[in-house]
Amino acid sequence: MKLLKEVIVEKGKVRGEDVLKVDSFLNHQLDINLLNEMGKEFKNRFKDENITKILTIEASGIAIAAIAAQYFNVPVVFAKKVESKNVDNDNAYESKVYSFTKDKTYSIRVCKDYLNPTDNILVLDDFLANAQAALGLKDVVDQSGANLAGIGIVIEKGFQDGGKLLRESGIKVESLAIVKSMSTDGIKFA
Amino acid sequence: MKLLKEVIVEKGKVRGEDVLKVDSFLNHQLDINLLNEMGKEFKNRFKDENITKILTIEASGIAIAAIAAQYFNVPVVFAKKVESKNVDNDNAYESKVYSFTKDKTYSIRVCKDYLNPTDNILVLDDFLANAQAALGLKDVVDQSGANLAGIGIVIEKGFQDGGKLLRESGIKVESLAIVKSMSTDGIKFA
């Protein structure tokens, strides 16, 4: 997505070889016009999938999912992150997610009432790197008996293996920008 | 707001005397059409305030703020919740928030880059009870030198003192639904 790549180049901040800060428009401050353009693009890429619900994960997926949902005319469900020590909740689907950045495992939880076997789910998230969060969301969808129609990502780190892993398992993954490499000299897209 | 009150009566679940679960449309699953109606109503109530930015707090304020921002045509900034033990961050405004529900103090943090002295800020959040979160956000706005133009709330618990406290300090507070009392017998609005 051309506009997104331009914004990433203009406003993204590279920290080391694998940290891309996009706080000024995607993760802390939100550029709502850009989110709308992204929402239209997600709709375009998944227009044949008959999506019935968008699933994302708190906190930075929520705005992306809420704005995009307007183009699909479907509700959003966001998975909640909970400390692993929390007791199990009988009325929730739960999965473990390992965070490489924080070297910590957390649980994600979705109330059973909001995912149904008849649902055709689009998972949306801001970043795709090792796909740990995406796999956790896929696990939650699988537990519910719903169909995972695809995964839409704003920024994929193409130099990490998450995208490959998901695509090789047969999932339709659409990333609006795929970063091939980045350094303080600049960002290269795939 | 009539539509919102109807949805609260139909789908809200009262737990004890002061817990109102609205997970099916506001806090976990999101009814995007309802959020749009709420966004229009917030715009209507703050149309004369020349808002330049909407400030909210993760996670459940994000969708409300992102959808509402479309009617104001302004960016959103969401404050991040961080554990109090985290070290201070020189480039962030920080405030402490005490959570009565969790009996725990946490910090909220907003990067200094995203609040400016020229900003006219609308704070939006899902619930208003003791106003601890609202006061934390007000503190962050005050630190930045920006003007707090008002606070918009989806559901105010009118039987707790947060709304009174904020209004008596001169802040314009607009709540789309004010719950006067609630029990398993029903919900009464102010």
PDB file of N, CA and C in Angstrom, chain A residues 13 22-33 35-36 53 58-60 62-63 65-67 69-71 73-80 83 109-111 113-115, chain B residues 13 22-33 35-36 53 58-60 62-63 65-67 69-71 73-80 83 109-111 113-115:
ATOM      1  N   LYS A  13      10.451   5.256  12.947  1.00  0.00           N
ATOM      2  CA  LYS A  13      11.807   5.417  13.495  1.00  0.00           C
ATOM      3  C   LYS A  13      12.411   4.042  13.711  1.00  0.00           C
ATOM      4  N   VAL A  22       6.404   3.186  15.330  1.00  0.00           N
ATOM      5  CA  VAL A  22       5.388   3.865  14.522  1.00  0.00           C
ATOM      6  C   VAL A  22       4.356   4.513  15.446  1.00  0.00           C
ATOM      7  N   ASP A  23       4.875   4.977  16.595  1.00  0.00           N
ATOM      8  CA  ASP A  23       4.037   5.588  17.627  1.00  0.00           C
ATOM      9  C   ASP A  23       3.315   6.840  17.152  1.00  0.00           C
ATOM     10  N   SER A  24       3.861   7.521  16.170  1.00  0.00           N
ATOM     11  CA  SER A  24       3.270   8.814  15.816  1.00  0.00           C
ATOM     12  C   SER A  24       2.013   8.690  14.970  1.00  0.00           C
ATOM     13  N   PHE A  25       1.748   7.482  14.417  1.00  0.00           N
ATOM     14  CA  PHE A  25       0.532   7.345  13.606  1.00  0.00           C
ATOM     15  C   PHE A  25      -0.225   6.046  13.792  1.00  0.00           C
ATOM     16  N   LEU A  26       0.381   5.035  14.445  1.00  0.00           N
ATOM     17  CA  LEU A  26      -0.278   3.720  14.493  1.00  0.00           C
ATOM     18  C   LEU A  26      -0.428   3.119  15.885  1.00  0.00           C
ATOM     19  N   ASN A  27       0.487   3.453  16.799  1.00  0.00           N
ATOM     20  CA  ASN A  27       0.560   2.700  18.042  1.00  0.00           C
ATOM     21  C   ASN A  27       0.348   3.492  19.318  1.00  0.00           C
ATOM     22  N   HIS A  28       0.286   4.804  19.190  1.00  0.00           N
ATOM     23  CA  HIS A  28       0.160   5.621  20.403  1.00  0.00           C
ATOM     24  C   HIS A  28      -0.681   6.842  20.006  1.00  0.00           C
ATOM     25  N   GLN A  29      -0.194   7.600  19.033  1.00  0.00           N
ATOM     26  CA  GLN A  29      -1.055   8.558  18.344  1.00  0.00           C
ATOM     27  C   GLN A  29      -1.595   7.851  17.105  1.00  0.00           C
ATOM     28  N   LEU A  30      -2.858   8.106  16.781  1.00  0.00           N
ATOM     29  CA  LEU A  30      -3.506   7.391  15.676  1.00  0.00           C
ATOM     30  C   LEU A  30      -3.927   8.372  14.596  1.00  0.00           C
ATOM     31  N   ASP A  31      -3.428   8.135  13.381  1.00  0.00           N
ATOM     32  CA  ASP A  31      -3.824   8.934  12.224  1.00  0.00           C
ATOM     33  C   ASP A  31      -5.095   8.287  11.653  1.00  0.00           C
ATOM     34  N   ILE A  32      -6.240   8.884  11.972  1.00  0.00           N
ATOM     35  CA  ILE A  32      -7.527   8.245  11.664  1.00  0.00           C
ATOM     36  C   ILE A  32      -7.788   8.214  10.151  1.00  0.00           C
ATOM     37  N   ASN A  33      -7.323   9.222   9.430  1.00  0.00           N
ATOM     38  CA  ASN A  33      -7.499   9.186   7.974  1.00  0.00           C
ATOM     39  C   ASN A  33      -6.702   8.041   7.348  1.00  0.00           C
ATOM     40  N   LEU A  35      -5.852   5.310   8.934  1.00  0.00           N
ATOM     41  CA  LEU A  35      -6.534   4.061   9.340  1.00  0.00           C
ATOM     42  C   LEU A  35      -7.713   3.774   8.417  1.00  0.00           C
ATOM     43  N   ASN A  36      -8.405   4.811   7.976  1.00  0.00           N
ATOM     44  CA  ASN A  36      -9.519   4.596   7.047  1.00  0.00           C
ATOM     45  C   ASN A  36      -9.025   4.085   5.696  1.00  0.00           C
ATOM     46  N   LYS A  53     -16.922 -11.385  11.076  1.00  0.00           N
ATOM     47  CA  LYS A  53     -16.417 -10.777  12.317  1.00  0.00           C
ATOM     48  C   LYS A  53     -14.928 -10.523  12.196  1.00  0.00           C
ATOM     49  N   GLU A  58      -5.833  -6.673  22.079  1.00  0.00           N
ATOM     50  CA  GLU A  58      -5.539  -5.373  22.676  1.00  0.00           C
ATOM     51  C   GLU A  58      -4.041  -5.161  22.759  1.00  0.00           C
ATOM     52  N   ALA A  59      -3.544  -3.920  22.771  1.00  0.00           N
ATOM     53  CA  ALA A  59      -4.307  -2.707  22.645  1.00  0.00           C
ATOM     54  C   ALA A  59      -4.162  -2.148  21.224  1.00  0.00           C
ATOM     55  N   SER A  60      -3.011  -2.368  20.590  1.00  0.00           N
ATOM     56  CA  SER A  60      -2.772  -1.614  19.355  1.00  0.00           C
ATOM     57  C   SER A  60      -3.532  -2.134  18.134  1.00  0.00           C
ATOM     58  N   ILE A  62      -6.800  -2.583  18.219  1.00  0.00           N
ATOM     59  CA  ILE A  62      -8.215  -2.215  18.365  1.00  0.00           C
ATOM     60  C   ILE A  62      -8.652  -1.123  17.392  1.00  0.00           C
ATOM     61  N   ALA A  63      -7.874  -0.061  17.294  1.00  0.00           N
ATOM     62  CA  ALA A  63      -8.284   1.048  16.416  1.00  0.00           C
ATOM     63  C   ALA A  63      -8.300   0.594  14.954  1.00  0.00           C
ATOM     64  N   ALA A  65      -8.805  -2.398  13.803  1.00  0.00           N
ATOM     65  CA  ALA A  65      -9.953  -3.288  13.592  1.00  0.00           C
ATOM     66  C   ALA A  65     -11.265  -2.504  13.583  1.00  0.00           C
ATOM     67  N   ALA A  66     -11.411  -1.556  14.496  1.00  0.00           N
ATOM     68  CA  ALA A  66     -12.676  -0.803  14.599  1.00  0.00           C
ATOM     69  C   ALA A  66     -12.929   0.019  13.338  1.00  0.00           C
ATOM     70  N   ILE A  67     -11.890   0.684  12.839  1.00  0.00           N
ATOM     71  CA  ILE A  67     -12.058   1.489  11.630  1.00  0.00           C
ATOM     72  C   ILE A  67     -12.301   0.586  10.419  1.00  0.00           C
ATOM     73  N   ALA A  69     -13.611  -2.335  10.344  1.00  0.00           N
ATOM     74  CA  ALA A  69     -14.907  -3.021  10.455  1.00  0.00           C
ATOM     75  C   ALA A  69     -16.029  -2.249   9.773  1.00  0.00           C
ATOM     76  N   GLN A  70     -15.863  -0.936   9.664  1.00  0.00           N
ATOM     77  CA  GLN A  70     -16.884  -0.115   9.000  1.00  0.00           C
ATOM     78  C   GLN A  70     -17.039  -0.485   7.525  1.00  0.00           C
ATOM     79  N   TYR A  71     -15.957  -0.947   6.899  1.00  0.00           N
ATOM     80  CA  TYR A  71     -16.005  -1.302   5.482  1.00  0.00           C
ATOM     81  C   TYR A  71     -16.523  -2.727   5.272  1.00  0.00           C
ATOM     82  N   ASN A  73     -18.771  -3.936   7.584  1.00  0.00           N
ATOM     83  CA  ASN A  73     -20.059  -3.900   8.276  1.00  0.00           C
ATOM     84  C   ASN A  73     -20.257  -5.120   9.189  1.00  0.00           C
ATOM     85  N   VAL A  74     -19.249  -5.375   9.992  1.00  0.00           N
ATOM     86  CA  VAL A  74     -19.291  -6.500  10.945  1.00  0.00           C
ATOM     87  C   VAL A  74     -18.813  -6.017  12.317  1.00  0.00           C
ATOM     88  N   PRO A  75     -19.118  -6.756  13.373  1.00  0.00           N
ATOM     89  CA  PRO A  75     -18.602  -6.401  14.699  1.00  0.00           C
ATOM     90  C   PRO A  75     -17.118  -6.766  14.843  1.00  0.00           C
ATOM     91  N   VAL A  76     -16.501  -6.186  15.841  1.00  0.00           N
ATOM     92  CA  VAL A  76     -15.114  -6.504  16.205  1.00  0.00           C
ATOM     93  C   VAL A  76     -15.125  -7.226  17.551  1.00  0.00           C
ATOM     94  N   VAL A  77     -14.237  -8.176  17.709  1.00  0.00           N
ATOM     95  CA  VAL A  77     -13.964  -8.735  19.032  1.00  0.00           C
ATOM     96  C   VAL A  77     -12.476  -8.570  19.287  1.00  0.00           C
ATOM     97  N   PHE A  78     -12.130  -8.023  20.445  1.00  0.00           N
ATOM     98  CA  PHE A  78     -10.689  -8.003  20.732  1.00  0.00           C
ATOM     99  C   PHE A  78     -10.353  -8.953  21.875  1.00  0.00           C
ATOM    100  N   ALA A  79      -9.313  -9.778  21.629  1.00  0.00           N
ATOM    101  CA  ALA A  79      -8.823 -10.686  22.656  1.00  0.00           C
ATOM    102  C   ALA A  79      -8.160  -9.874  23.759  1.00  0.00           C
ATOM    103  N   LYS A  80      -8.376 -10.303  24.993  1.00  0.00           N
ATOM    104  CA  LYS A  80      -7.762  -9.606  26.126  1.00  0.00           C
ATOM    105  C   LYS A  80      -6.502 -10.343  26.543  1.00  0.00           C
ATOM    106  N   GLU A  83      -2.559 -12.074  32.572  1.00  0.00           N
ATOM    107  CA  GLU A  83      -1.404 -12.740  33.145  1.00  0.00           C
ATOM    108  C   GLU A  83      -1.667 -14.246  33.183  1.00  0.00           C
ATOM    109  N   ARG A 109      -7.454 -14.167  25.825  1.00  0.00           N
ATOM    110  CA  ARG A 109      -8.731 -14.763  26.192  1.00  0.00           C
ATOM    111  C   ARG A 109      -9.865 -14.083  25.426  1.00  0.00           C
ATOM    112  N   VAL A 110     -10.763 -14.902  24.897  1.00  0.00           N
ATOM    113  CA  VAL A 110     -11.956 -14.384  24.221  1.00  0.00           C
ATOM    114  C   VAL A 110     -13.177 -15.106  24.791  1.00  0.00           C
ATOM    115  N   CYS A 111     -14.149 -14.362  25.191  1.00  0.00           N
ATOM    116  CA  CYS A 111     -15.385 -14.941  25.733  1.00  0.00           C
ATOM    117  C   CYS A 111     -16.071 -15.795  24.662  1.00  0.00           C
ATOM    118  N   ASP A 113     -19.009 -16.437  24.075  1.00  0.00           N
ATOM    119  CA  ASP A 113     -20.245 -15.893  23.499  1.00  0.00           C
ATOM    120  C   ASP A 113     -20.020 -15.181  22.169  1.00  0.00           C
ATOM    121  N   TYR A 114     -18.766 -14.755  21.901  1.00  0.00           N
ATOM    122  CA  TYR A 114     -18.564 -13.841  20.776  1.00  0.00           C
ATOM    123  C   TYR A 114     -17.881 -14.471  19.562  1.00  0.00           C
ATOM    124  N   LEU A 115     -17.632 -15.768  19.621  1.00  0.00           N
ATOM    125  CA  LEU A 115     -17.135 -16.476  18.434  1.00  0.00           C
ATOM    126  C   LEU A 115     -18.023 -17.699  18.229  1.00  0.00           C
TER     127      LEU A 115
ATOM    128  N   LYS B  13     -25.404  -6.407  31.535  1.00  0.00           N
ATOM    129  CA  LYS B  13     -25.662  -7.385  32.598  1.00  0.00           C
ATOM    130  C   LYS B  13     -25.215  -6.795  33.923  1.00  0.00           C
ATOM    131  N   VAL B  22     -20.825  -4.714  29.928  1.00  0.00           N
ATOM    132  CA  VAL B  22     -21.266  -4.314  28.590  1.00  0.00           C
ATOM    133  C   VAL B  22     -20.325  -4.911  27.543  1.00  0.00           C
ATOM    134  N   ASP B  23     -19.842  -6.110  27.859  1.00  0.00           N
ATOM    135  CA  ASP B  23     -18.885  -6.806  26.999  1.00  0.00           C
ATOM    136  C   ASP B  23     -19.430  -7.118  25.612  1.00  0.00           C
ATOM    137  N   SER B  24     -20.735  -7.242  25.486  1.00  0.00           N
ATOM    138  CA  SER B  24     -21.267  -7.699  24.200  1.00  0.00           C
ATOM    139  C   SER B  24     -21.312  -6.606  23.144  1.00  0.00           C
ATOM    140  N   PHE B  25     -21.136  -5.332  23.558  1.00  0.00           N
ATOM    141  CA  PHE B  25     -21.181  -4.270  22.543  1.00  0.00           C
ATOM    142  C   PHE B  25     -20.152  -3.167  22.738  1.00  0.00           C
ATOM    143  N   LEU B  26     -19.515  -3.082  23.927  1.00  0.00           N
ATOM    144  CA  LEU B  26     -18.652  -1.917  24.184  1.00  0.00           C
ATOM    145  C   LEU B  26     -17.236  -2.258  24.636  1.00  0.00           C
ATOM    146  N   ASN B  27     -17.053  -3.400  25.309  1.00  0.00           N
ATOM    147  CA  ASN B  27     -15.795  -3.632  26.007  1.00  0.00           C
ATOM    148  C   ASN B  27     -14.996  -4.844  25.566  1.00  0.00           C
ATOM    149  N   HIS B  28     -15.603  -5.663  24.732  1.00  0.00           N
ATOM    150  CA  HIS B  28     -14.904  -6.897  24.343  1.00  0.00           C
ATOM    151  C   HIS B  28     -15.331  -7.199  22.896  1.00  0.00           C
ATOM    152  N   GLN B  29     -16.632  -7.349  22.690  1.00  0.00           N
ATOM    153  CA  GLN B  29     -17.161  -7.274  21.333  1.00  0.00           C
ATOM    154  C   GLN B  29     -17.604  -5.826  21.126  1.00  0.00           C
ATOM    155  N   LEU B  30     -17.397  -5.318  19.914  1.00  0.00           N
ATOM    156  CA  LEU B  30     -17.692  -3.901  19.655  1.00  0.00           C
ATOM    157  C   LEU B  30     -18.755  -3.773  18.575  1.00  0.00           C
ATOM    158  N   ASP B  31     -19.841  -3.103  18.903  1.00  0.00           N
ATOM    159  CA  ASP B  31     -20.900  -2.812  17.933  1.00  0.00           C
ATOM    160  C   ASP B  31     -20.512  -1.515  17.216  1.00  0.00           C
ATOM    161  N   ILE B  32     -19.966  -1.660  16.013  1.00  0.00           N
ATOM    162  CA  ILE B  32     -19.365  -0.516  15.321  1.00  0.00           C
ATOM    163  C   ILE B  32     -20.434   0.505  14.892  1.00  0.00           C
ATOM    164  N   ASN B  33     -21.613   0.032  14.554  1.00  0.00           N
ATOM    165  CA  ASN B  33     -22.679   0.983  14.197  1.00  0.00           C
ATOM    166  C   ASN B  33     -23.080   1.835  15.403  1.00  0.00           C
ATOM    167  N   LEU B  35     -21.119   2.479  17.939  1.00  0.00           N
ATOM    168  CA  LEU B  35     -19.981   3.384  18.198  1.00  0.00           C
ATOM    169  C   LEU B  35     -20.056   4.606  17.283  1.00  0.00           C
ATOM    170  N   ASN B  36     -20.497   4.419  16.044  1.00  0.00           N
ATOM    171  CA  ASN B  36     -20.647   5.558  15.136  1.00  0.00           C
ATOM    172  C   ASN B  36     -21.743   6.509  15.620  1.00  0.00           C
ATOM    173  N   LYS B  53      -7.625  17.375  19.308  1.00  0.00           N
ATOM    174  CA  LYS B  53      -7.120  16.021  19.548  1.00  0.00           C
ATOM    175  C   LYS B  53      -8.012  15.316  20.561  1.00  0.00           C
ATOM    176  N   GLU B  58      -5.891   3.148  27.090  1.00  0.00           N
ATOM    177  CA  GLU B  58      -6.078   1.770  26.651  1.00  0.00           C
ATOM    178  C   GLU B  58      -6.774   0.962  27.725  1.00  0.00           C
ATOM    179  N   ALA B  59      -7.471  -0.129  27.393  1.00  0.00           N
ATOM    180  CA  ALA B  59      -7.732  -0.586  26.055  1.00  0.00           C
ATOM    181  C   ALA B  59      -9.144  -0.190  25.621  1.00  0.00           C
ATOM    182  N   SER B  60     -10.084  -0.129  26.560  1.00  0.00           N
ATOM    183  CA  SER B  60     -11.477  -0.038  26.096  1.00  0.00           C
ATOM    184  C   SER B  60     -11.885   1.345  25.607  1.00  0.00           C
ATOM    185  N   ILE B  62     -10.146   2.939  23.311  1.00  0.00           N
ATOM    186  CA  ILE B  62      -9.532   3.152  21.989  1.00  0.00           C
ATOM    187  C   ILE B  62     -10.538   3.138  20.842  1.00  0.00           C
ATOM    188  N   ALA B  63     -11.398   2.136  20.815  1.00  0.00           N
ATOM    189  CA  ALA B  63     -12.361   2.039  19.704  1.00  0.00           C
ATOM    190  C   ALA B  63     -13.327   3.223  19.727  1.00  0.00           C
ATOM    191  N   ALA B  65     -12.802   6.210  20.898  1.00  0.00           N
ATOM    192  CA  ALA B  65     -12.089   7.416  20.473  1.00  0.00           C
ATOM    193  C   ALA B  65     -11.813   7.403  18.973  1.00  0.00           C
ATOM    194  N   ALA B  66     -11.403   6.249  18.438  1.00  0.00           N
ATOM    195  CA  ALA B  66     -11.037   6.173  17.015  1.00  0.00           C
ATOM    196  C   ALA B  66     -12.257   6.444  16.132  1.00  0.00           C
ATOM    197  N   ILE B  67     -13.384   5.851  16.490  1.00  0.00           N
ATOM    198  CA  ILE B  67     -14.592   6.060  15.687  1.00  0.00           C
ATOM    199  C   ILE B  67     -15.081   7.509  15.835  1.00  0.00           C
ATOM    200  N   ALA B  69     -13.373  10.132  16.494  1.00  0.00           N
ATOM    201  CA  ALA B  69     -12.417  11.064  15.888  1.00  0.00           C
ATOM    202  C   ALA B  69     -12.754  11.378  14.446  1.00  0.00           C
ATOM    203  N   GLN B  70     -13.448  10.461  13.779  1.00  0.00           N
ATOM    204  CA  GLN B  70     -13.829  10.683  12.377  1.00  0.00           C
ATOM    205  C   GLN B  70     -14.773  11.871  12.241  1.00  0.00           C
ATOM    206  N   TYR B  71     -15.584  12.113  13.265  1.00  0.00           N
ATOM    207  CA  TYR B  71     -16.543  13.220  13.218  1.00  0.00           C
ATOM    208  C   TYR B  71     -15.895  14.551  13.600  1.00  0.00           C
ATOM    209  N   ASN B  73     -12.552  14.939  12.903  1.00  0.00           N
ATOM    210  CA  ASN B  73     -11.434  15.024  11.974  1.00  0.00           C
ATOM    211  C   ASN B  73     -10.134  15.431  12.677  1.00  0.00           C
ATOM    212  N   VAL B  74      -9.835  14.724  13.757  1.00  0.00           N
ATOM    213  CA  VAL B  74      -8.615  14.976  14.546  1.00  0.00           C
ATOM    214  C   VAL B  74      -7.941  13.637  14.854  1.00  0.00           C
ATOM    215  N   PRO B  75      -6.656  13.656  15.221  1.00  0.00           N
ATOM    216  CA  PRO B  75      -5.991  12.418  15.642  1.00  0.00           C
ATOM    217  C   PRO B  75      -6.415  11.992  17.052  1.00  0.00           C
ATOM    218  N   VAL B  76      -6.143  10.753  17.354  1.00  0.00           N
ATOM    219  CA  VAL B  76      -6.360  10.210  18.699  1.00  0.00           C
ATOM    220  C   VAL B  76      -5.006   9.931  19.331  1.00  0.00           C
ATOM    221  N   VAL B  77      -4.904  10.143  20.623  1.00  0.00           N
ATOM    222  CA  VAL B  77      -3.757   9.649  21.374  1.00  0.00           C
ATOM    223  C   VAL B  77      -4.303   8.784  22.495  1.00  0.00           C
ATOM    224  N   PHE B  78      -3.763   7.577  22.644  1.00  0.00           N
ATOM    225  CA  PHE B  78      -4.204   6.813  23.815  1.00  0.00           C
ATOM    226  C   PHE B  78      -3.073   6.677  24.828  1.00  0.00           C
ATOM    227  N   ALA B  79      -3.414   6.967  26.085  1.00  0.00           N
ATOM    228  CA  ALA B  79      -2.455   6.809  27.170  1.00  0.00           C
ATOM    229  C   ALA B  79      -2.217   5.326  27.399  1.00  0.00           C
ATOM    230  N   LYS B  80      -0.971   4.983  27.676  1.00  0.00           N
ATOM    231  CA  LYS B  80      -0.630   3.584  27.945  1.00  0.00           C
ATOM    232  C   LYS B  80      -0.584   3.350  29.441  1.00  0.00           C
ATOM    233  N   GLU B  83       3.086  -0.558  34.560  1.00  0.00           N
ATOM    234  CA  GLU B  83       3.277  -0.893  35.960  1.00  0.00           C
ATOM    235  C   GLU B  83       4.038   0.244  36.651  1.00  0.00           C
ATOM    236  N   ARG B 109       0.838   6.849  30.820  1.00  0.00           N
ATOM    237  CA  ARG B 109       1.944   7.570  30.218  1.00  0.00           C
ATOM    238  C   ARG B 109       1.586   7.995  28.800  1.00  0.00           C
ATOM    239  N   VAL B 110       1.914   9.240  28.486  1.00  0.00           N
ATOM    240  CA  VAL B 110       1.710   9.751  27.126  1.00  0.00           C
ATOM    241  C   VAL B 110       3.006  10.418  26.676  1.00  0.00           C
ATOM    242  N   CYS B 111       3.481  10.050  25.519  1.00  0.00           N
ATOM    243  CA  CYS B 111       4.708  10.632  24.966  1.00  0.00           C
ATOM    244  C   CYS B 111       4.512  12.142  24.766  1.00  0.00           C
ATOM    245  N   ASP B 113       5.655  14.120  22.714  1.00  0.00           N
ATOM    246  CA  ASP B 113       5.550  14.567  21.317  1.00  0.00           C
ATOM    247  C   ASP B 113       4.103  14.759  20.869  1.00  0.00           C
ATOM    248  N   TYR B 114       3.143  14.114  21.567  1.00  0.00           N
ATOM    249  CA  TYR B 114       1.785  14.057  21.011  1.00  0.00           C
ATOM    250  C   TYR B 114       0.767  14.943  21.728  1.00  0.00           C
ATOM    251  N   LEU B 115       1.227  15.718  22.702  1.00  0.00           N
ATOM    252  CA  LEU B 115       0.346  16.714  23.325  1.00  0.00           C
ATOM    253  C   LEU B 115       1.085  18.045  23.309  1.00  0.00           C
TER     254      LEU B 115
END
